[in-house]
Amino acid sequence: MFFHQDATFEALSIHRVGNKAQDEFYILSDAPVSLEGDEVLPGLLMQYFMNPFAKVNEVYRLYHPNEELDLNEVFYFVRQYFKEQLPFHDFSQQISKHLYEVSSHPKIKAGEVYVVALKNVQIEGEEHDAIGIFKSENKETYLKVYPEQGAFTLEYEQEAININKLDKGCIIINVEEEEGYKVLVLDQTNRQQEAVYWKDEFLKLRVRNDNFNQTGNYLKVYKNFVQEKLDETFELEKADKIDLMNKSMNYFKEKETFVQEEFEEEVLGNPQAIAMFQDYKAGFENEFDSPFQSSFEIADKAVKKMESSYKSVLKLDKNFHIYVHGKREYLEKGFDEDKGMNYYKVYFENES
């Protein structure tokens, strides 16, 4: 869990980074921004930079494909700053120049880059120093209305920033340096081809494989397995698939600790299906370099996040929806020869 309520700004530098592919350039400021004496601006900036991270649960690591962390440019400069080997403003300039070098997709927008030094950032119950890197790309027009001499005056400001809409940002927390620090990241860009450069090319991130990610990934892999793989061997109706997914969701809701053998026996049951799932899961682990533990603490927030994607509805033409929450044996499917149509028979005790 991330908290910033007690965090304070130590320093802020602003630069502008253009699109290298469009022959735009970067503009580096000569000195940090002074916030001394301003009682309003620090609070507005804290709202702009920090509030979007309140609901971010996934923690990332900086890494490099060659497993040499020093080859990750952001890690290299961040570590120099945290070790007081690189002054803050020089650090902010190096980060901005690196961002410019990876801004090569033709649709990446130019924008201001804000580099912030933070104190007393709290994550997972501990306070640490941190670095924030943020970028504003989208600008809006604002109207200002105020009274003047018995009437009202209307003004406008173009190319202004909405402090409730942070485009891109990351917070790098000064802890677990050897593993690539703890990193929170945000990217509001909807188009994948433009968004990939922030996480993959600029920061070079991979998910920290903690309980939150273990829980979410396991539910995701199991859902895909039921929907995509089981049909190759077993003849399953859609209601059977819903039942299997309901069982898995109920397991994660009711248990505090995940145990692999227990899950496989209680949810899948069939030895052949268990073997198929183990192979399918191994493929995910190899592809994403994200191994599953045989036992881990279940993260309730990850369960709630995945629950909405676990559909339990049978849609019958455009006439009926059947919500299947359990008791698969009370639902029968058949075919009516006279009507030439499929049907479901539902058994129940009470109607409400």
CSV table of C-alpha atoms in Angstrom, one decimal:
chain,number,residue,atom,x,y,z
A,1,MET,CA,0.0,0.0,0.0
A,2,PHE,CA,1.3,3.5,-1.0
A,3,PHE,CA,0.7,6.6,1.1
A,4,HIS,CA,1.9,10.1,0.3
A,5,GLN,CA,0.1,12.2,2.9
A,6,ASP,CA,3.2,12.8,4.9
A,7,ALA,CA,5.5,13.2,1.9
A,8,THR,CA,7.3,16.5,1.1
A,9,PHE,CA,9.0,18.0,-1.9
A,10,GLU,CA,12.7,18.4,-1.6
A,11,ALA,CA,13.4,19.6,-5.1
A,12,LEU,CA,11.6,20.0,-8.4
A,13,SER,CA,13.1,20.5,-11.9
A,14,ILE,CA,11.1,20.9,-15.1
A,15,HIS,CA,12.4,20.3,-18.7
A,16,ARG,CA,10.7,19.8,-22.0
A,17,VAL,CA,11.2,16.7,-24.2
A,18,GLY,CA,10.2,16.6,-27.9
A,19,ASN,CA,9.8,13.8,-30.3
A,20,LYS,CA,13.1,12.7,-31.7
A,21,ALA,CA,11.6,11.1,-34.8
A,22,GLN,CA,9.9,14.4,-35.7
A,23,ASP,CA,13.2,16.3,-35.3
A,24,GLU,CA,12.0,18.0,-32.2
A,25,PHE,CA,14.5,18.7,-29.5
A,26,TYR,CA,14.7,18.8,-25.7
A,27,ILE,CA,14.9,22.0,-23.6
A,28,LEU,CA,16.7,21.7,-20.3
A,29,SER,CA,16.2,24.3,-17.6
A,30,ASP,CA,19.3,25.8,-15.9
A,31,ALA,CA,18.1,25.4,-12.3
A,32,PRO,CA,15.4,23.7,-10.2
A,33,VAL,CA,12.1,25.4,-9.6
A,34,SER,CA,11.8,27.4,-6.3
A,35,LEU,CA,8.7,26.6,-4.2
A,36,GLU,CA,9.8,28.6,-1.2
A,37,GLY,CA,7.2,31.0,0.1
A,38,ASP,CA,4.3,29.6,-1.9
A,39,GLU,CA,1.7,28.0,0.3
A,40,VAL,CA,-0.6,26.8,-2.5
A,41,LEU,CA,1.6,25.4,-5.3
A,42,PRO,CA,3.2,22.6,-3.4
A,43,GLY,CA,-0.2,21.2,-2.5
A,44,LEU,CA,-1.5,21.4,-6.0
A,45,LEU,CA,1.6,19.7,-7.4
A,46,MET,CA,1.3,16.9,-4.7
A,47,GLN,CA,-2.3,16.4,-5.9
A,48,TYR,CA,-1.3,16.3,-9.5
A,49,PHE,CA,1.7,14.0,-9.1
A,50,MET,CA,0.7,11.7,-6.2
A,51,ASN,CA,-3.1,11.3,-6.1
A,52,PRO,CA,-3.2,9.0,-9.2
A,53,PHE,CA,-1.0,6.5,-7.5
A,54,ALA,CA,-3.4,6.0,-4.6
A,55,LYS,CA,-5.1,3.0,-6.4
A,56,VAL,CA,-2.0,1.5,-7.9
A,57,ASN,CA,-1.3,-1.9,-6.4
A,58,GLU,CA,1.3,-3.4,-8.7
A,59,VAL,CA,5.0,-2.9,-7.7
A,60,TYR,CA,7.6,-3.1,-10.4
A,61,ARG,CA,11.4,-3.4,-10.6
A,62,LEU,CA,13.9,-1.7,-12.9
A,63,TYR,CA,15.7,-4.3,-14.9
A,64,HIS,CA,17.7,-4.9,-18.0
A,65,PRO,CA,17.3,-7.9,-20.4
A,66,ASN,CA,21.0,-8.8,-20.0
A,67,GLU,CA,20.4,-9.0,-16.2
A,68,GLU,CA,23.0,-6.2,-15.7
A,69,LEU,CA,21.1,-3.5,-13.8
A,70,ASP,CA,23.8,-0.9,-14.5
A,71,LEU,CA,22.8,-1.1,-18.2
A,72,ASN,CA,19.4,0.3,-17.3
A,73,GLU,CA,19.9,4.0,-17.8
A,74,VAL,CA,17.2,5.1,-15.3
A,75,PHE,CA,18.6,2.7,-12.6
A,76,TYR,CA,22.2,4.0,-13.2
A,77,PHE,CA,21.3,7.7,-12.8
A,78,VAL,CA,18.8,7.1,-9.9
A,79,ARG,CA,21.4,5.1,-8.0
A,80,GLN,CA,24.0,7.8,-8.5
A,81,TYR,CA,21.5,10.4,-7.1
A,82,PHE,CA,20.5,8.3,-4.1
A,83,LYS,CA,24.2,7.7,-3.3
A,84,GLU,CA,24.8,11.5,-3.6
A,85,GLN,CA,27.2,11.0,-6.5
A,86,LEU,CA,25.0,13.1,-8.8
A,87,PRO,CA,23.4,16.5,-7.9
A,88,PHE,CA,19.6,16.5,-8.2
A,89,HIS,CA,19.3,19.0,-11.1
A,90,ASP,CA,22.1,17.2,-13.1
A,91,PHE,CA,20.2,14.0,-12.4
A,92,SER,CA,17.0,15.5,-13.8
A,93,GLN,CA,18.7,16.6,-16.9
A,94,GLN,CA,20.2,13.2,-17.6
A,95,ILE,CA,16.8,11.5,-17.1
A,96,SER,CA,15.2,14.0,-19.6
A,97,LYS,CA,17.9,13.4,-22.2
A,98,HIS,CA,17.4,9.6,-21.8
A,99,LEU,CA,13.6,10.0,-22.3
A,100,TYR,CA,14.3,12.0,-25.4
A,101,GLU,CA,16.5,9.2,-26.9
A,102,VAL,CA,13.6,6.7,-26.5
A,103,SER,CA,10.9,9.1,-27.8
A,104,SER,CA,11.2,7.8,-31.3
A,105,HIS,CA,7.7,6.6,-32.2
A,106,PRO,CA,6.2,9.2,-34.6
A,107,LYS,CA,3.0,9.6,-32.5
A,108,ILE,CA,4.7,10.3,-29.1
A,109,LYS,CA,3.7,13.7,-28.0
A,110,ALA,CA,6.1,16.4,-26.8
A,111,GLY,CA,5.7,17.5,-23.2
A,112,GLU,CA,7.0,18.8,-20.0
A,113,VAL,CA,9.0,16.4,-17.8
A,114,TYR,CA,8.9,17.0,-14.0
A,115,VAL,CA,11.5,15.4,-11.8
A,116,VAL,CA,10.8,15.5,-8.1
A,117,ALA,CA,12.8,14.5,-5.1
A,118,LEU,CA,10.5,13.3,-2.3
A,119,LYS,CA,10.9,12.6,1.4
A,120,ASN,CA,8.7,10.4,3.7
A,121,VAL,CA,7.0,8.4,0.9
A,122,GLN,CA,5.4,5.4,2.6
A,123,ILE,CA,5.1,2.0,0.9
A,124,GLU,CA,4.2,-1.3,2.6
A,125,GLY,CA,4.3,0.4,6.0
A,126,GLU,CA,7.8,1.9,5.7
A,127,GLU,CA,8.9,5.5,4.9
A,128,HIS,CA,11.6,6.1,2.3
A,129,ASP,CA,13.1,8.8,0.1
A,130,ALA,CA,11.9,8.6,-3.5
A,131,ILE,CA,12.2,10.1,-7.0
A,132,GLY,CA,9.2,11.0,-9.0
A,133,ILE,CA,9.3,11.3,-12.8
A,134,PHE,CA,6.2,12.7,-14.5
A,135,LYS,CA,5.3,13.8,-18.0
A,136,SER,CA,2.4,16.0,-19.2
A,137,GLU,CA,1.5,15.6,-22.8
A,138,ASN,CA,-2.2,16.7,-23.2
A,139,LYS,CA,-3.2,20.3,-22.7
A,140,GLU,CA,-6.6,21.8,-22.3
A,141,THR,CA,-8.3,25.2,-22.5
A,142,TYR,CA,-9.6,26.8,-19.3
A,143,LEU,CA,-12.1,29.6,-18.8
A,144,LYS,CA,-11.8,32.0,-15.9
A,145,VAL,CA,-14.8,34.1,-14.8
A,146,TYR,CA,-14.6,36.8,-12.1
A,147,PRO,CA,-16.6,39.9,-11.1
A,148,GLU,CA,-15.3,43.3,-12.1
A,149,GLN,CA,-17.0,46.7,-11.6
A,150,GLY,CA,-20.5,45.4,-11.3
A,151,ALA,CA,-20.2,42.9,-14.2
A,152,PHE,CA,-18.3,39.8,-15.0
A,153,THR,CA,-15.1,39.4,-17.0
A,154,LEU,CA,-14.3,36.3,-18.9
A,155,GLU,CA,-10.8,35.2,-19.8
A,156,TYR,CA,-9.3,31.9,-21.1
A,157,GLU,CA,-6.0,30.2,-21.0
A,158,GLN,CA,-4.9,27.8,-23.7
A,159,GLU,CA,-2.4,25.0,-23.4
A,160,ALA,CA,-3.1,24.6,-19.7
A,161,ILE,CA,-2.6,21.4,-17.6
A,162,ASN,CA,-5.5,19.7,-15.8
A,163,ILE,CA,-4.1,18.7,-12.4
A,164,ASN,CA,-6.6,15.9,-12.2
A,165,LYS,CA,-5.2,14.2,-15.3
A,166,LEU,CA,-1.7,13.0,-15.0
A,167,ASP,CA,-0.5,11.5,-18.4
A,168,LYS,CA,2.5,9.5,-17.3
A,169,GLY,CA,4.4,9.0,-14.1
A,170,CYS,CA,6.6,6.8,-12.0
A,171,ILE,CA,7.8,6.8,-8.4
A,172,ILE,CA,11.1,5.1,-7.7
A,173,ILE,CA,11.5,4.4,-4.0
A,174,ASN,CA,14.9,4.1,-2.4
A,175,VAL,CA,14.7,0.6,-1.1
A,176,GLU,CA,15.8,-2.8,-2.4
A,177,GLU,CA,18.4,-1.3,-4.7
A,178,GLU,CA,20.0,-4.6,-5.6
A,179,GLU,CA,16.7,-5.9,-6.9
A,180,GLY,CA,15.9,-2.8,-9.0
A,181,TYR,CA,14.2,-0.7,-6.4
A,182,LYS,CA,10.4,-0.6,-5.8
A,183,VAL,CA,8.7,1.3,-8.6
A,184,LEU,CA,5.1,2.4,-9.1
A,185,VAL,CA,4.1,3.4,-12.6
A,186,LEU,CA,1.2,5.0,-14.3
A,187,ASP,CA,0.5,5.5,-18.0
A,188,GLN,CA,-2.9,6.9,-19.1
A,189,THR,CA,-2.1,6.6,-22.8
A,190,ASN,CA,-4.8,4.4,-24.4
A,191,ARG,CA,-2.9,3.5,-27.6
A,192,GLN,CA,-0.5,0.6,-26.9
A,193,GLN,CA,1.9,1.5,-29.6
A,194,GLU,CA,2.5,4.9,-28.0
A,195,ALA,CA,2.3,3.7,-24.4
A,196,VAL,CA,4.9,0.9,-24.6
A,197,TYR,CA,7.8,3.3,-24.7
A,198,TRP,CA,7.2,4.7,-21.2
A,199,LYS,CA,7.3,1.3,-19.4
A,200,ASP,CA,9.4,-0.8,-21.7
A,201,GLU,CA,11.9,1.5,-23.4
A,202,PHE,CA,12.3,4.4,-21.0
A,203,LEU,CA,12.0,2.7,-17.6
A,204,LYS,CA,12.5,-1.0,-18.6
A,205,LEU,CA,10.3,-2.5,-15.9
A,206,ARG,CA,9.1,-5.9,-14.9
A,207,VAL,CA,6.5,-6.8,-12.3
A,208,ARG,CA,7.7,-7.7,-8.8
A,209,ASN,CA,6.5,-11.2,-8.3
A,210,ASP,CA,4.8,-10.6,-4.9
A,211,ASN,CA,1.5,-11.9,-3.4
A,212,PHE,CA,-0.6,-9.4,-5.4
A,213,ASN,CA,0.9,-10.5,-8.7
A,214,GLN,CA,0.9,-14.2,-7.7
A,215,THR,CA,-2.8,-14.0,-6.9
A,216,GLY,CA,-3.8,-12.0,-10.0
A,217,ASN,CA,-1.6,-14.0,-12.4
A,218,TYR,CA,-2.8,-17.3,-11.1
A,219,LEU,CA,-6.5,-16.4,-11.6
A,220,LYS,CA,-5.7,-15.0,-15.0
A,221,VAL,CA,-3.8,-18.1,-16.2
A,222,TYR,CA,-6.5,-20.4,-14.8
A,223,LYS,CA,-9.3,-18.4,-16.5
A,224,ASN,CA,-7.5,-18.6,-19.9
A,225,PHE,CA,-6.8,-22.3,-19.4
A,226,VAL,CA,-10.5,-23.0,-18.8
A,227,GLN,CA,-11.7,-20.9,-21.7
A,228,GLU,CA,-9.0,-21.8,-24.3
A,229,LYS,CA,-7.4,-25.2,-23.4
A,230,LEU,CA,-9.8,-27.6,-21.8
A,231,ASP,CA,-11.9,-27.9,-25.0
A,232,GLU,CA,-9.0,-29.7,-26.7
A,233,THR,CA,-9.6,-32.8,-24.5
A,234,PHE,CA,-12.9,-32.4,-22.7
A,235,GLU,CA,-16.4,-31.7,-24.1
A,236,LEU,CA,-17.5,-28.8,-21.9
A,237,GLU,CA,-20.7,-26.8,-22.1
A,238,LYS,CA,-20.4,-23.1,-21.3
A,239,ALA,CA,-22.1,-23.7,-18.0
A,240,ASP,CA,-19.4,-26.2,-17.1
A,241,LYS,CA,-16.7,-23.6,-17.8
A,242,ILE,CA,-18.5,-21.0,-15.7
A,243,ASP,CA,-18.8,-23.6,-12.9
A,244,LEU,CA,-15.0,-24.3,-13.0
A,245,MET,CA,-14.3,-20.5,-12.9
A,246,ASN,CA,-16.7,-20.0,-10.0
A,247,LYS,CA,-15.0,-22.8,-8.1
A,248,SER,CA,-11.6,-21.1,-8.5
A,249,MET,CA,-12.9,-17.6,-7.6
A,250,ASN,CA,-14.6,-19.1,-4.5
A,251,TYR,CA,-11.4,-20.8,-3.5
A,252,PHE,CA,-9.5,-17.5,-3.6
A,253,LYS,CA,-12.3,-15.7,-1.7
A,254,GLU,CA,-12.6,-18.2,1.0
A,255,LYS,CA,-8.9,-19.1,1.7
A,256,GLU,CA,-6.2,-16.9,3.2
A,257,THR,CA,-3.3,-19.0,1.8
A,258,PHE,CA,-3.1,-20.6,-1.7
A,259,VAL,CA,-1.8,-24.2,-1.7
A,260,GLN,CA,-1.2,-25.6,-5.2
A,261,GLU,CA,-2.1,-29.3,-4.5
A,262,GLU,CA,-5.2,-28.2,-2.5
A,263,PHE,CA,-6.4,-25.9,-5.3
A,264,GLU,CA,-5.9,-28.5,-8.0
A,265,GLU,CA,-7.8,-31.2,-6.1
A,266,GLU,CA,-10.7,-29.0,-4.9
A,267,VAL,CA,-11.2,-27.0,-8.1
A,268,LEU,CA,-10.1,-29.2,-11.0
A,269,GLY,CA,-10.3,-32.7,-9.4
A,270,ASN,CA,-9.6,-34.6,-12.7
A,271,PRO,CA,-6.0,-35.9,-12.8
A,272,GLN,CA,-5.8,-35.4,-16.6
A,273,ALA,CA,-7.1,-31.8,-16.3
A,274,ILE,CA,-4.6,-31.1,-13.5
A,275,ALA,CA,-1.7,-32.3,-15.7
A,276,MET,CA,-2.9,-30.2,-18.6
A,277,PHE,CA,-3.2,-27.1,-16.3
A,278,GLN,CA,0.3,-27.7,-14.9
A,279,ASP,CA,1.7,-27.7,-18.5
A,280,TYR,CA,-0.3,-24.6,-19.4
A,281,LYS,CA,0.9,-22.8,-16.3
A,282,ALA,CA,4.5,-23.7,-17.0
A,283,GLY,CA,4.2,-22.1,-20.4
A,284,PHE,CA,3.2,-18.8,-18.8
A,285,GLU,CA,6.0,-19.0,-16.3
A,286,ASN,CA,8.6,-19.5,-19.1
A,287,GLU,CA,7.2,-16.9,-21.4
A,288,PHE,CA,6.9,-14.1,-18.9
A,289,ASP,CA,9.8,-15.2,-16.6
A,290,SER,CA,7.3,-15.1,-13.7
A,291,PRO,CA,7.4,-18.4,-11.7
A,292,PHE,CA,4.5,-19.3,-9.5
A,293,GLN,CA,5.1,-20.4,-5.9
A,294,SER,CA,3.4,-23.6,-4.6
A,295,SER,CA,2.1,-21.6,-1.7
A,296,PHE,CA,1.5,-17.9,-1.2
A,297,GLU,CA,-0.7,-15.5,0.8
A,298,ILE,CA,-3.8,-14.6,-1.2
A,299,ALA,CA,-4.1,-10.8,-1.9
A,300,ASP,CA,-7.8,-9.8,-1.6
A,301,LYS,CA,-7.3,-6.7,-3.8
A,302,ALA,CA,-6.0,-8.9,-6.6
A,303,VAL,CA,-9.0,-11.2,-6.2
A,304,LYS,CA,-11.4,-8.2,-6.4
A,305,LYS,CA,-9.6,-6.9,-9.4
A,306,MET,CA,-10.0,-10.2,-11.3
A,307,GLU,CA,-13.5,-10.9,-10.2
A,308,SER,CA,-15.1,-8.6,-12.8
A,309,SER,CA,-13.5,-10.5,-15.6
A,310,TYR,CA,-14.8,-13.8,-14.4
A,311,LYS,CA,-18.1,-13.8,-16.2
A,312,SER,CA,-20.8,-16.1,-14.8
A,313,VAL,CA,-23.6,-15.3,-17.3
A,314,LEU,CA,-25.2,-17.6,-19.9
A,315,LYS,CA,-26.6,-15.3,-22.6
A,316,LEU,CA,-29.4,-17.1,-24.5
A,317,ASP,CA,-30.2,-15.3,-27.8
A,318,LYS,CA,-31.5,-11.8,-26.9
A,319,ASN,CA,-34.2,-13.1,-24.6
A,320,PHE,CA,-32.7,-14.5,-21.4
A,321,HIS,CA,-29.6,-14.3,-19.2
A,322,ILE,CA,-28.9,-17.0,-16.6
A,323,TYR,CA,-26.5,-16.1,-13.8
A,324,VAL,CA,-24.7,-19.2,-12.6
A,325,HIS,CA,-23.2,-18.7,-9.1
A,326,GLY,CA,-23.0,-22.4,-8.0
A,327,LYS,CA,-24.9,-25.7,-7.9
A,328,ARG,CA,-24.1,-26.7,-11.5
A,329,GLU,CA,-26.0,-30.0,-10.9
A,330,TYR,CA,-29.3,-27.9,-10.7
A,331,LEU,CA,-28.9,-26.8,-14.3
A,332,GLU,CA,-29.6,-29.1,-17.2
A,333,LYS,CA,-29.3,-28.5,-20.9
A,334,GLY,CA,-31.3,-30.3,-23.6
A,335,PHE,CA,-32.7,-30.1,-27.1
A,336,ASP,CA,-36.4,-30.0,-27.9
A,337,GLU,CA,-37.1,-31.9,-31.1
A,338,ASP,CA,-40.5,-30.4,-31.7
A,339,LYS,CA,-39.4,-26.8,-31.4
A,340,GLY,CA,-35.9,-27.5,-32.9
A,341,MET,CA,-34.3,-25.4,-30.1
A,342,ASN,CA,-32.0,-25.8,-27.2
A,343,TYR,CA,-33.3,-25.4,-23.6
A,344,TYR,CA,-32.0,-25.2,-20.1
A,345,LYS,CA,-33.9,-26.7,-17.1
A,346,VAL,CA,-33.3,-25.0,-13.8
A,347,TYR,CA,-34.1,-26.6,-10.4
A,348,PHE,CA,-34.7,-24.4,-7.4
A,349,GLU,CA,-36.5,-24.3,-4.0
A,350,ASN,CA,-37.6,-20.7,-3.5
A,351,GLU,CA,-38.5,-17.9,-5.8
A,352,SER,CA,-37.9,-14.3,-4.7
